[in-house]
Amino acid sequence: MFKNGDSPWNKNKSGLSNRKQPKKSAFTKGYTPWNKGTQVSWNTAKTNTTYERMESSEYDLVVKPRMDGILLTTPDCEGNSRPMCILRPKKTPTVDLKTEIKNNSFDGMSIVDNEKLITMMNSAVHLHAIKSEPCGPPSFAYYNIQKWGVCWKFQVYCERCQFITPMYKLYKTIPAEKPGPDPAAANVGFALGIKETAIGNTRAQQLLSNMNCQPPSRSSMQRTSNKVSDKLVELNQDDMADKLEIVKAVNRKRGAPENEIILTVDVRYSSNTITSKKETWSESNQACAVGIETVTDRKYIVATASLNQMCWTGAWLCGKGFTIECPNGHEECTADLHRAAPLSEYELGKKIGNQLAVQGILVKYATTDGDGRTANGINDAIQALHPMWKVERLADPIHLGNGQFRAAMRANFSDSMFGCRTKEQKKIFQKLFSQDIKARSSLITSHLMDVYGRHSEDIRRLTKKLFEATMSRNMKGRLAATVHRSNNSPDKSTKMKCDRLGIEFSGRTNAFLDSTDRECAYQKEYQKREEVQHRKLSQKAENLVVHKIFKELNKANICDVYKKGQLDPVLDDHASCVKKRL
């Protein structure tokens, strides 16, 4: 606070001014800025204000549900959701799969009979000359076509006078057993061909489509397939009965009881594994068993049995809300076993025993696997008619050899048995020793089986050929077709099947079947040649040597091959960790 008479300390001092000093960066008059005349443009962000509504299939590819299952997200590679605005997808139009779309186009390939085609052409020209005489030479074009399975019906007209011919069937027919139109021979033969191969109706449709032929509908193919399947089962039953008569005749000529045979039984399932890791029920839902006689060298299949849990009609009715229990819960049920019931080899053996017992056949020996119970089923079925008879079970030599090998591998040998330094070498020598024991035992067993006439090498080959058939809805028809083909030559089997179905072959088809039969006979004779078998053994020995060389290279880490756990992190052991700490 100033007092009277006081003067400020800086009064009359030079160099000091009360005026505020200007800043060095302040604008001065006449200064030209460095960016004078520069054009400045603003980069405005482009915003997409329009959104396209995606289809359901594309929407499912872009959007994924979150873990809570409520909100949706559009994740990137890191799983982070991106800021995208996506509209709900378009409604998927419903497609009627039951109604077949009519195709009135006349292009593509058509399966027609040559004789019927010539008959149609001659008849059309003759009728045109009678009813449209002033027209002159006709100019025919397609007026109407009707698909009849894989076959066709044609109707043509004249483009000049509009003359229309009647409808012509360009296929041969088979007399029908029931009232209704006669089935086409080509449709029945096509269904028979599907039974002979490992494809179904859907794959057959795709095959025809690739040939530019309009395929038939699935419903008509399935109806024809069911009828053909029943015919094949009847034919196979009659053929197996004839083969049993041949076996009886052989026993009579040998002076042995005609009704006693030796049988080998094997079972095949529709899956490689019985149990399932994901489902509570069994992984396999179909099983079939075959009984092969070993009295003759032909090894005829004389009995078959099957168990089936599958029924397409029952599954379809259950899907529609009906309470259906298969088997025999509705008409045309294909299942003969409940879906929760196990597939029993005992029941399969019982069915085979019933088939043979009705025909007066007694099974003296039944060769099965070590874990199979088909022999017990055959024994119980035959004892129902012959209480004093007993079926003796024999073990399969192949199963015995595998069991011998596993037993030798599990055995505990002394350390001085093989004289090895490491466990890996001991394991290799023990495996070689087990294989040697198996080979010696198999050789002795095979020799005994040859002496007593109960060897099963050919049986295994026929069984493998038999089981190439695909398990499907008509498994009995496929099984019967393959059994009949195994018991007869391919040419004879095809002709017998077509004769039972009423199909007539042309000369070219018969010539092709004869050539197929000759080729099959040549291949059988060729495989039995001594030089061919020697060459196969030599190639097998060379493959073993090459495999051994590559195995040694793999142990030496010379070959760059995958090893189990090679990508796992290598952890330091306890000793190395202690050394590092010290």
PDB file of C-alpha atoms in Angstrom, residues 18-278:
ATOM      1  CA  ASN A  18       4.957  -0.013 -19.071  1.00  0.00           C
ATOM      2  CA  ARG A  19       3.761  -0.916 -22.629  1.00  0.00           C
ATOM      3  CA  LYS A  20       3.318  -4.659 -23.285  1.00  0.00           C
ATOM      4  CA  GLN A  21       5.895  -6.094 -25.681  1.00  0.00           C
ATOM      5  CA  PRO A  22       4.467  -7.668 -28.893  1.00  0.00           C
ATOM      6  CA  LYS A  23       5.048 -11.375 -29.634  1.00  0.00           C
ATOM      7  CA  LYS A  24       7.595 -12.377 -32.187  1.00  0.00           C
ATOM      8  CA  SER A  25       5.021 -14.525 -34.007  1.00  0.00           C
ATOM      9  CA  ALA A  26       2.519 -11.692 -34.282  1.00  0.00           C
ATOM     10  CA  PHE A  27       1.387 -10.478 -37.709  1.00  0.00           C
ATOM     11  CA  THR A  28       3.261  -7.511 -39.081  1.00  0.00           C
ATOM     12  CA  LYS A  29       2.148  -5.218 -41.841  1.00  0.00           C
ATOM     13  CA  GLY A  30       3.399  -6.180 -45.292  1.00  0.00           C
ATOM     14  CA  TYR A  31       4.221  -9.853 -44.381  1.00  0.00           C
ATOM     15  CA  THR A  32       3.331 -12.525 -47.004  1.00  0.00           C
ATOM     16  CA  PRO A  33       2.274 -15.919 -45.550  1.00  0.00           C
ATOM     17  CA  TRP A  34       4.005 -19.058 -46.898  1.00  0.00           C
ATOM     18  CA  ASN A  35       0.768 -20.799 -47.932  1.00  0.00           C
ATOM     19  CA  LYS A  36      -0.781 -17.863 -49.762  1.00  0.00           C
ATOM     20  CA  GLY A  37      -2.722 -19.045 -52.845  1.00  0.00           C
ATOM     21  CA  THR A  38      -2.672 -22.743 -51.864  1.00  0.00           C
ATOM     22  CA  GLN A  39      -5.897 -24.609 -52.740  1.00  0.00           C
ATOM     23  CA  VAL A  40      -7.129 -26.646 -49.785  1.00  0.00           C
ATOM     24  CA  SER A  41      -9.548 -29.581 -50.376  1.00  0.00           C
ATOM     25  CA  TRP A  42     -11.349 -31.482 -47.672  1.00  0.00           C
ATOM     26  CA  ASN A  43     -11.486 -35.308 -47.980  1.00  0.00           C
ATOM     27  CA  THR A  44     -15.025 -36.123 -47.059  1.00  0.00           C
ATOM     28  CA  ALA A  45     -15.635 -39.760 -45.967  1.00  0.00           C
ATOM     29  CA  LYS A  46     -17.798 -41.717 -48.383  1.00  0.00           C
ATOM     30  CA  THR A  47     -20.670 -43.315 -46.558  1.00  0.00           C
ATOM     31  CA  ASN A  48     -22.698 -46.104 -48.127  1.00  0.00           C
ATOM     32  CA  THR A  49     -26.250 -45.350 -47.234  1.00  0.00           C
ATOM     33  CA  THR A  50     -27.768 -48.216 -49.291  1.00  0.00           C
ATOM     34  CA  TYR A  51     -27.718 -51.827 -48.070  1.00  0.00           C
ATOM     35  CA  GLU A  52     -28.365 -54.920 -50.140  1.00  0.00           C
ATOM     36  CA  ARG A  53     -30.446 -57.684 -48.622  1.00  0.00           C
ATOM     37  CA  MET A  54     -28.558 -60.968 -49.013  1.00  0.00           C
ATOM     38  CA  GLU A  55     -29.865 -64.440 -49.702  1.00  0.00           C
ATOM     39  CA  SER A  56     -30.107 -66.913 -46.841  1.00  0.00           C
ATOM     40  CA  SER A  57     -27.176 -68.993 -48.077  1.00  0.00           C
ATOM     41  CA  GLU A  58     -24.906 -65.929 -48.389  1.00  0.00           C
ATOM     42  CA  TYR A  59     -26.161 -64.537 -45.070  1.00  0.00           C
ATOM     43  CA  ASP A  60     -25.194 -67.756 -43.261  1.00  0.00           C
ATOM     44  CA  LEU A  61     -21.662 -67.443 -44.644  1.00  0.00           C
ATOM     45  CA  VAL A  62     -21.210 -63.849 -43.453  1.00  0.00           C
ATOM     46  CA  VAL A  63     -22.966 -63.859 -40.070  1.00  0.00           C
ATOM     47  CA  LYS A  64     -22.233 -66.200 -37.175  1.00  0.00           C
ATOM     48  CA  PRO A  65     -24.060 -66.483 -33.844  1.00  0.00           C
ATOM     49  CA  ARG A  66     -22.277 -65.507 -30.654  1.00  0.00           C
ATOM     50  CA  MET A  67     -21.548 -67.854 -27.786  1.00  0.00           C
ATOM     51  CA  ASP A  68     -24.761 -66.852 -26.018  1.00  0.00           C
ATOM     52  CA  GLY A  69     -26.758 -67.869 -29.082  1.00  0.00           C
ATOM     53  CA  ILE A  70     -28.809 -64.656 -29.038  1.00  0.00           C
ATOM     54  CA  LEU A  71     -26.809 -61.975 -30.834  1.00  0.00           C
ATOM     55  CA  LEU A  72     -25.144 -62.206 -34.223  1.00  0.00           C
ATOM     56  CA  THR A  73     -21.640 -61.139 -35.114  1.00  0.00           C
ATOM     57  CA  THR A  74     -19.384 -60.714 -38.148  1.00  0.00           C
ATOM     58  CA  PRO A  75     -16.001 -61.945 -36.851  1.00  0.00           C
ATOM     59  CA  ASP A  76     -12.622 -61.508 -38.475  1.00  0.00           C
ATOM     60  CA  CYS A  77      -9.666 -63.887 -38.314  1.00  0.00           C
ATOM     61  CA  GLU A  78      -9.050 -62.946 -34.668  1.00  0.00           C
ATOM     62  CA  GLY A  79     -12.682 -63.509 -33.736  1.00  0.00           C
ATOM     63  CA  ASN A  80     -13.388 -59.800 -33.203  1.00  0.00           C
ATOM     64  CA  SER A  81     -16.706 -58.508 -34.475  1.00  0.00           C
ATOM     65  CA  ARG A  82     -16.523 -55.913 -37.236  1.00  0.00           C
ATOM     66  CA  PRO A  83     -18.759 -52.790 -37.275  1.00  0.00           C
ATOM     67  CA  MET A  84     -21.021 -53.880 -40.113  1.00  0.00           C
ATOM     68  CA  CYS A  85     -24.688 -53.096 -40.631  1.00  0.00           C
ATOM     69  CA  ILE A  86     -26.359 -56.132 -42.187  1.00  0.00           C
ATOM     70  CA  LEU A  87     -30.026 -56.490 -42.997  1.00  0.00           C
ATOM     71  CA  ARG A  88     -31.930 -59.662 -42.295  1.00  0.00           C
ATOM     72  CA  PRO A  89     -31.795 -62.191 -45.156  1.00  0.00           C
ATOM     73  CA  LYS A  90     -34.380 -62.717 -47.809  1.00  0.00           C
ATOM     74  CA  LYS A  91     -36.985 -65.371 -47.253  1.00  0.00           C
ATOM     75  CA  THR A  92     -36.027 -68.622 -48.912  1.00  0.00           C
ATOM     76  CA  PRO A  93     -38.701 -69.725 -51.379  1.00  0.00           C
ATOM     77  CA  THR A  94     -40.186 -73.131 -50.662  1.00  0.00           C
ATOM     78  CA  VAL A  95     -39.411 -75.775 -53.253  1.00  0.00           C
ATOM     79  CA  ASP A  96     -41.812 -78.628 -53.946  1.00  0.00           C
ATOM     80  CA  LEU A  97     -39.587 -81.674 -54.256  1.00  0.00           C
ATOM     81  CA  LYS A  98     -42.450 -84.151 -54.625  1.00  0.00           C
ATOM     82  CA  THR A  99     -43.905 -82.758 -57.849  1.00  0.00           C
ATOM     83  CA  GLU A 100     -41.807 -83.517 -60.899  1.00  0.00           C
ATOM     84  CA  ILE A 101     -41.289 -80.601 -63.264  1.00  0.00           C
ATOM     85  CA  LYS A 102     -42.644 -81.322 -66.731  1.00  0.00           C
ATOM     86  CA  ASN A 103     -40.050 -80.999 -69.441  1.00  0.00           C
ATOM     87  CA  ASN A 104     -41.497 -80.568 -72.910  1.00  0.00           C
ATOM     88  CA  SER A 105     -38.167 -80.091 -74.680  1.00  0.00           C
ATOM     89  CA  PHE A 106     -37.221 -82.744 -77.229  1.00  0.00           C
ATOM     90  CA  ASP A 107     -33.449 -82.338 -77.100  1.00  0.00           C
ATOM     91  CA  GLY A 108     -30.987 -84.723 -75.472  1.00  0.00           C
ATOM     92  CA  MET A 109     -30.388 -88.470 -75.715  1.00  0.00           C
ATOM     93  CA  SER A 110     -33.184 -91.050 -75.614  1.00  0.00           C
ATOM     94  CA  ILE A 111     -33.019 -94.801 -75.060  1.00  0.00           C
ATOM     95  CA  VAL A 112     -35.168 -96.451 -77.736  1.00  0.00           C
ATOM     96  CA  ASP A 113     -35.418 -99.914 -79.265  1.00  0.00           C
ATOM     97  CA  ASN A 114     -34.133-100.071 -82.843  1.00  0.00           C
ATOM     98  CA  GLU A 115     -36.872-102.388 -84.112  1.00  0.00           C
ATOM     99  CA  LYS A 116     -39.603-100.291 -82.514  1.00  0.00           C
ATOM    100  CA  LEU A 117     -38.108 -97.133 -84.032  1.00  0.00           C
ATOM    101  CA  ILE A 118     -38.166 -98.616 -87.562  1.00  0.00           C
ATOM    102  CA  THR A 119     -41.729 -99.797 -86.980  1.00  0.00           C
ATOM    103  CA  MET A 120     -42.786 -96.286 -85.946  1.00  0.00           C
ATOM    104  CA  MET A 121     -41.180 -94.694 -89.004  1.00  0.00           C
ATOM    105  CA  ASN A 122     -42.768 -97.149 -91.453  1.00  0.00           C
ATOM    106  CA  SER A 123     -46.172 -96.910 -89.790  1.00  0.00           C
ATOM    107  CA  ALA A 124     -46.085 -93.100 -89.707  1.00  0.00           C
ATOM    108  CA  VAL A 125     -45.203 -92.865 -93.409  1.00  0.00           C
ATOM    109  CA  HIS A 126     -47.882 -95.427 -94.335  1.00  0.00           C
ATOM    110  CA  LEU A 127     -50.641 -93.673 -92.357  1.00  0.00           C
ATOM    111  CA  HIS A 128     -49.614 -90.293 -93.748  1.00  0.00           C
ATOM    112  CA  ALA A 129     -49.826 -91.610 -97.309  1.00  0.00           C
ATOM    113  CA  ILE A 130     -53.334 -92.950 -96.711  1.00  0.00           C
ATOM    114  CA  LYS A 131     -54.901 -90.032 -94.792  1.00  0.00           C
ATOM    115  CA  SER A 132     -52.959 -87.113 -96.330  1.00  0.00           C
ATOM    116  CA  GLU A 133     -52.385 -88.204 -99.904  1.00  0.00           C
ATOM    117  CA  PRO A 134     -52.205 -84.709-101.511  1.00  0.00           C
ATOM    118  CA  CYS A 135     -49.513 -83.576 -98.995  1.00  0.00           C
ATOM    119  CA  GLY A 136     -46.715 -85.450-100.709  1.00  0.00           C
ATOM    120  CA  PRO A 137     -43.526 -86.430 -98.888  1.00  0.00           C
ATOM    121  CA  PRO A 138     -44.017 -85.915 -95.143  1.00  0.00           C
ATOM    122  CA  SER A 139     -41.956 -83.582 -92.999  1.00  0.00           C
ATOM    123  CA  PHE A 140     -42.250 -85.118 -89.563  1.00  0.00           C
ATOM    124  CA  ALA A 141     -41.510 -83.391 -86.268  1.00  0.00           C
ATOM    125  CA  TYR A 142     -42.095 -84.317 -82.641  1.00  0.00           C
ATOM    126  CA  TYR A 143     -45.621 -83.618 -81.452  1.00  0.00           C
ATOM    127  CA  ASN A 144     -45.620 -85.236 -78.013  1.00  0.00           C
ATOM    128  CA  ILE A 145     -43.249 -87.391 -75.982  1.00  0.00           C
ATOM    129  CA  GLN A 146     -43.899 -89.304 -72.768  1.00  0.00           C
ATOM    130  CA  LYS A 147     -41.213 -90.639 -70.459  1.00  0.00           C
ATOM    131  CA  TRP A 148     -41.718 -94.214 -69.263  1.00  0.00           C
ATOM    132  CA  GLY A 149     -38.843 -94.853 -66.882  1.00  0.00           C
ATOM    133  CA  VAL A 150     -35.708 -94.868 -69.013  1.00  0.00           C
ATOM    134  CA  CYS A 151     -37.844 -95.544 -72.103  1.00  0.00           C
ATOM    135  CA  TRP A 152     -39.992 -93.228 -74.234  1.00  0.00           C
ATOM    136  CA  LYS A 153     -43.263 -92.950 -76.120  1.00  0.00           C
ATOM    137  CA  PHE A 154     -43.190 -90.781 -79.245  1.00  0.00           C
ATOM    138  CA  GLN A 155     -45.908 -89.075 -81.258  1.00  0.00           C
ATOM    139  CA  VAL A 156     -44.998 -87.163 -84.434  1.00  0.00           C
ATOM    140  CA  TYR A 157     -46.888 -84.901 -86.839  1.00  0.00           C
ATOM    141  CA  CYS A 158     -46.421 -83.524 -90.336  1.00  0.00           C
ATOM    142  CA  GLU A 159     -45.449 -79.853 -90.427  1.00  0.00           C
ATOM    143  CA  ARG A 160     -47.188 -79.356 -93.797  1.00  0.00           C
ATOM    144  CA  CYS A 161     -50.605 -80.939 -93.348  1.00  0.00           C
ATOM    145  CA  GLN A 162     -50.661 -81.165 -89.542  1.00  0.00           C
ATOM    146  CA  PHE A 163     -51.265 -84.921 -89.652  1.00  0.00           C
ATOM    147  CA  ILE A 164     -50.766 -86.480 -86.194  1.00  0.00           C
ATOM    148  CA  THR A 165     -49.752 -90.101 -85.720  1.00  0.00           C
ATOM    149  CA  PRO A 166     -50.829 -92.276 -82.781  1.00  0.00           C
ATOM    150  CA  MET A 167     -48.549 -92.735 -79.762  1.00  0.00           C
ATOM    151  CA  TYR A 168     -45.835 -95.349 -80.336  1.00  0.00           C
ATOM    152  CA  LYS A 169     -44.009 -97.318 -77.638  1.00  0.00           C
ATOM    153  CA  LEU A 170     -40.332 -97.377 -78.479  1.00  0.00           C
ATOM    154  CA  TYR A 171     -39.559-100.198 -76.056  1.00  0.00           C
ATOM    155  CA  LYS A 172     -40.282-103.864 -75.582  1.00  0.00           C
ATOM    156  CA  THR A 173     -42.592-104.919 -72.785  1.00  0.00           C
ATOM    157  CA  ILE A 174     -42.790-107.821 -70.349  1.00  0.00           C
ATOM    158  CA  PRO A 175     -46.176-109.435 -69.613  1.00  0.00           C
ATOM    159  CA  ALA A 176     -47.435-108.105 -66.292  1.00  0.00           C
ATOM    160  CA  GLU A 177     -48.458-110.508 -63.536  1.00  0.00           C
ATOM    161  CA  LYS A 178     -51.120-108.108 -62.215  1.00  0.00           C
ATOM    162  CA  PRO A 179     -53.718-105.935 -63.963  1.00  0.00           C
ATOM    163  CA  GLY A 180     -52.158-102.797 -65.372  1.00  0.00           C
ATOM    164  CA  PRO A 181     -49.718-101.685 -68.056  1.00  0.00           C
ATOM    165  CA  ASP A 182     -46.920-104.054 -68.994  1.00  0.00           C
ATOM    166  CA  PRO A 183     -43.527-102.955 -67.631  1.00  0.00           C
ATOM    167  CA  ALA A 184     -40.777-101.992 -70.038  1.00  0.00           C
ATOM    168  CA  ALA A 185     -37.991-104.535 -70.401  1.00  0.00           C
ATOM    169  CA  ALA A 186     -35.351-101.792 -70.292  1.00  0.00           C
ATOM    170  CA  ASN A 187     -36.678-100.477 -66.960  1.00  0.00           C
ATOM    171  CA  VAL A 188     -36.535-103.944 -65.393  1.00  0.00           C
ATOM    172  CA  GLY A 189     -33.063-104.544 -66.812  1.00  0.00           C
ATOM    173  CA  PHE A 190     -31.896-101.168 -65.517  1.00  0.00           C
ATOM    174  CA  ALA A 191     -33.094-102.054 -61.997  1.00  0.00           C
ATOM    175  CA  LEU A 192     -31.301-105.411 -62.285  1.00  0.00           C
ATOM    176  CA  GLY A 193     -28.089-103.640 -63.291  1.00  0.00           C
ATOM    177  CA  ILE A 194     -28.320-101.416 -60.215  1.00  0.00           C
ATOM    178  CA  LYS A 195     -28.575-104.545 -58.043  1.00  0.00           C
ATOM    179  CA  GLU A 196     -25.441-105.941 -59.656  1.00  0.00           C
ATOM    180  CA  THR A 197     -23.395-102.828 -58.864  1.00  0.00           C
ATOM    181  CA  ALA A 198     -22.626-100.769 -55.759  1.00  0.00           C
ATOM    182  CA  ILE A 199     -24.674 -97.716 -56.795  1.00  0.00           C
ATOM    183  CA  GLY A 200     -28.206 -96.726 -55.859  1.00  0.00           C
ATOM    184  CA  ASN A 201     -31.077 -94.976 -57.563  1.00  0.00           C
ATOM    185  CA  THR A 202     -29.688 -91.491 -56.943  1.00  0.00           C
ATOM    186  CA  ARG A 203     -26.295 -92.320 -58.450  1.00  0.00           C
ATOM    187  CA  ALA A 204     -28.011 -94.019 -61.364  1.00  0.00           C
ATOM    188  CA  GLN A 205     -29.961 -90.824 -62.043  1.00  0.00           C
ATOM    189  CA  GLN A 206     -26.727 -88.857 -61.991  1.00  0.00           C
ATOM    190  CA  LEU A 207     -25.154 -91.347 -64.401  1.00  0.00           C
ATOM    191  CA  LEU A 208     -27.985 -90.887 -66.890  1.00  0.00           C
ATOM    192  CA  SER A 209     -27.837 -87.114 -66.487  1.00  0.00           C
ATOM    193  CA  ASN A 210     -24.133 -87.126 -67.361  1.00  0.00           C
ATOM    194  CA  MET A 211     -25.056 -88.975 -70.559  1.00  0.00           C
ATOM    195  CA  ASN A 212     -27.582 -86.213 -71.388  1.00  0.00           C
ATOM    196  CA  CYS A 213     -30.446 -88.683 -70.853  1.00  0.00           C
ATOM    197  CA  GLN A 214     -33.432 -87.558 -68.834  1.00  0.00           C
ATOM    198  CA  PRO A 215     -33.473 -89.870 -65.781  1.00  0.00           C
ATOM    199  CA  PRO A 216     -36.668 -91.477 -64.468  1.00  0.00           C
ATOM    200  CA  SER A 217     -38.307 -90.419 -61.241  1.00  0.00           C
ATOM    201  CA  ARG A 218     -37.177 -91.904 -57.936  1.00  0.00           C
ATOM    202  CA  SER A 219     -40.616 -93.276 -57.075  1.00  0.00           C
ATOM    203  CA  SER A 220     -40.887 -95.341 -60.268  1.00  0.00           C
ATOM    204  CA  MET A 221     -37.301 -96.555 -59.888  1.00  0.00           C
ATOM    205  CA  GLN A 222     -37.968 -97.648 -56.310  1.00  0.00           C
ATOM    206  CA  ARG A 223     -41.156 -99.514 -57.244  1.00  0.00           C
ATOM    207  CA  THR A 224     -39.363-101.374 -60.009  1.00  0.00           C
ATOM    208  CA  SER A 225     -36.413-102.048 -57.703  1.00  0.00           C
ATOM    209  CA  ASN A 226     -38.676-103.614 -55.072  1.00  0.00           C
ATOM    210  CA  LYS A 227     -40.259-105.953 -57.624  1.00  0.00           C
ATOM    211  CA  VAL A 228     -36.887-106.967 -59.043  1.00  0.00           C
ATOM    212  CA  SER A 229     -35.549-107.562 -55.529  1.00  0.00           C
ATOM    213  CA  ASP A 230     -38.356-110.015 -54.745  1.00  0.00           C
ATOM    214  CA  LYS A 231     -37.708-111.889 -57.986  1.00  0.00           C
ATOM    215  CA  LEU A 232     -33.983-112.126 -57.265  1.00  0.00           C
ATOM    216  CA  VAL A 233     -34.617-113.529 -53.787  1.00  0.00           C
ATOM    217  CA  GLU A 234     -36.873-116.233 -55.261  1.00  0.00           C
ATOM    218  CA  LEU A 235     -34.315-117.058 -57.955  1.00  0.00           C
ATOM    219  CA  ASN A 236     -31.487-117.305 -55.431  1.00  0.00           C
ATOM    220  CA  GLN A 237     -33.492-119.571 -53.127  1.00  0.00           C
ATOM    221  CA  ASP A 238     -34.217-121.941 -56.019  1.00  0.00           C
ATOM    222  CA  ASP A 239     -30.587-121.848 -57.157  1.00  0.00           C
ATOM    223  CA  MET A 240     -29.232-122.610 -53.670  1.00  0.00           C
ATOM    224  CA  ALA A 241     -31.670-125.541 -53.439  1.00  0.00           C
ATOM    225  CA  ASP A 242     -30.288-126.857 -56.740  1.00  0.00           C
ATOM    226  CA  LYS A 243     -26.744-126.511 -55.423  1.00  0.00           C
ATOM    227  CA  LEU A 244     -27.690-128.562 -52.365  1.00  0.00           C
ATOM    228  CA  GLU A 245     -28.943-131.306 -54.674  1.00  0.00           C
ATOM    229  CA  ILE A 246     -25.542-131.279 -56.392  1.00  0.00           C
ATOM    230  CA  VAL A 247     -23.840-131.685 -53.005  1.00  0.00           C
ATOM    231  CA  LYS A 248     -26.170-134.572 -52.151  1.00  0.00           C
ATOM    232  CA  ALA A 249     -25.320-136.272 -55.431  1.00  0.00           C
ATOM    233  CA  VAL A 250     -21.599-135.918 -54.685  1.00  0.00           C
ATOM    234  CA  ASN A 251     -22.078-137.525 -51.257  1.00  0.00           C
ATOM    235  CA  ARG A 252     -24.024-140.429 -52.795  1.00  0.00           C
ATOM    236  CA  LYS A 253     -21.273-141.070 -55.340  1.00  0.00           C
ATOM    237  CA  ARG A 254     -18.693-141.019 -52.544  1.00  0.00           C
ATOM    238  CA  GLY A 255     -20.707-143.491 -50.491  1.00  0.00           C
ATOM    239  CA  ALA A 256     -21.237-140.958 -47.679  1.00  0.00           C
ATOM    240  CA  PRO A 257     -24.571-139.923 -46.125  1.00  0.00           C
ATOM    241  CA  GLU A 258     -26.138-137.575 -48.647  1.00  0.00           C
ATOM    242  CA  ASN A 259     -27.674-135.160 -46.149  1.00  0.00           C
ATOM    243  CA  GLU A 260     -24.509-134.489 -44.092  1.00  0.00           C
ATOM    244  CA  ILE A 261     -22.416-131.469 -45.117  1.00  0.00           C
ATOM    245  CA  ILE A 262     -19.591-129.329 -43.771  1.00  0.00           C
ATOM    246  CA  LEU A 263     -20.423-125.638 -43.545  1.00  0.00           C
ATOM    247  CA  THR A 264     -18.397-122.464 -43.165  1.00  0.00           C
ATOM    248  CA  VAL A 265     -20.246-119.384 -41.906  1.00  0.00           C
ATOM    249  CA  ASP A 266     -19.148-115.767 -41.927  1.00  0.00           C
ATOM    250  CA  VAL A 267     -21.020-112.577 -41.003  1.00  0.00           C
ATOM    251  CA  ARG A 268     -20.608-109.100 -42.406  1.00  0.00           C
ATOM    252  CA  TYR A 269     -21.911-105.872 -40.852  1.00  0.00           C
ATOM    253  CA  SER A 270     -22.791-102.582 -42.510  1.00  0.00           C
ATOM    254  CA  SER A 271     -20.112-100.787 -40.465  1.00  0.00           C
ATOM    255  CA  ASN A 272     -16.503-101.528 -39.587  1.00  0.00           C
ATOM    256  CA  THR A 273     -17.191-100.790 -35.911  1.00  0.00           C
ATOM    257  CA  ILE A 274     -20.040-102.137 -33.807  1.00  0.00           C
ATOM    258  CA  THR A 275     -20.152 -99.486 -31.100  1.00  0.00           C
ATOM    259  CA  SER A 276     -20.361 -95.738 -31.662  1.00  0.00           C
ATOM    260  CA  LYS A 277     -18.614 -92.985 -29.699  1.00  0.00           C
ATOM    261  CA  LYS A 278     -21.284 -90.405 -30.515  1.00  0.00           C
TER     262      LYS A 278
END
